[in-house]
Amino acid sequence: MRTTVALLFGGRSGEHGISCVTAGGILGAIDRERFDVVAVGITPEGRWVQASDDPADWTLVSGQAPTVGDHGAEVLLPSTRHRPGEPITLRTVDGSGRVVPLADVDVVLPLLHGPYGEDGTLQGMLELLDVPYVGSGVLASASCMDKAATKQALRAAGLPCAPGIVVREDHWAQEADAVLAHLEKHHALPWFVKPARAGSSLGVSKVTRPEELEHAMKTAFAEDPKVLVEVGVTGREVECGVLGPRDGGEVRTTVPGEVRIGEDLAFYDYEAKYFGKGTVEIDVPAALPDAALEEVREVASRAFTALGLEGLARVDVFVTETGEVVVNEVNTMPGFTPYSMFPVLWRNMGVEYTALITDLLEQALARPLGSR
């Protein structure tokens, strides 16, 4: 019997377009002999609409990411939770205002990046409806969306992270001079200023002089009223893909890959990640000694477990000259286009893109509903 998958993408965050491109990749690769697909887009304003399931409609065009338009039929969720073991019925509102069935869905694949999708909000809604879905649950998703919370949990598990401070927008407005004085006294430059709850390096700035901090904070606050200011770590930027265990086994990790940037980039920012800005080279596997590669995999596995993650994650670390592995970020819904680091890492392990999608859906379907 074929399984019906609802693909959710778009959303209200600044990563809307990248989510749409991810959906295009999934639509083009999912095993259509095993899975029927219902594409549901979420507009930037938060309206759920029936979307095209043609991968060609969700690709970059002249460097521009697609957007979920407001012209599709509105998709309605059930008003009550469904019975375990039965599909959940999605409905639409047709042109005459009638509510009509759209599809009976067995599992949801949320492809939303950033707030209102990757941060536990969507996961909580699906939990209320008892709908199986791919990825981590409410607490793990929320914790990993908040970089400060992530690092608190990682430090408690004995995993090193870059030192830094959290600054709230209202506190900055009143005490900017005091914040700057604290940073100058306790934290060496450069500093990385990051929105605490945004992804894809949106709103991130590298500060090499104290007078640059004000602009960097303004840029970060445009994305989130909670900002993290961290000391820059000197090391090689290495990423490791992680999958949840299967059949009672252990957490699975990839051989890590490395992101190498040219002198024309200050760091691996949003435009460099998605729109070809600057000189970027991706090495899979990373050109590190075997012992260092294994240490990265061990740290990634420990981070996945310590944060209570499920399904998938990409763990980004720095490997310093002394061989220390310092965790930078943990992504519970990493970029998932065919050319994104996460699928590329698994392809290097012999797991092709289509098989990777199937693995995630099978994990979601096998996971018990309710508290776990």
mmCIF file of N, CA and C in Angstrom, residues 51 105 153 188:
data_model
loop_
_atom_site.group_PDB
_atom_site.id
_atom_site.type_symbol
_atom_site.label_atom_id
_atom_site.label_comp_id
_atom_site.label_asym_id
_atom_site.label_seq_id
_atom_site.Cartn_x
_atom_site.Cartn_y
_atom_site.Cartn_z
ATOM 1 N N ALA A 51 -0.275 23.517 -3.179
ATOM 2 C CA ALA A 51 0.797 24.015 -4.044
ATOM 3 C C ALA A 51 1.100 23.012 -5.150
ATOM 4 N N VAL A 105 -3.650 11.706 4.586
ATOM 5 C CA VAL A 105 -2.207 11.788 4.741
ATOM 6 C C VAL A 105 -1.738 10.856 5.861
ATOM 7 N N ALA A 153 22.806 23.461 26.791
ATOM 8 C CA ALA A 153 22.633 22.012 26.872
ATOM 9 C C ALA A 153 23.915 21.279 26.493
ATOM 10 N N ALA A 188 37.942 38.481 23.547
ATOM 11 C CA ALA A 188 38.840 38.996 22.523
ATOM 12 C C ALA A 188 38.131 39.064 21.171
#
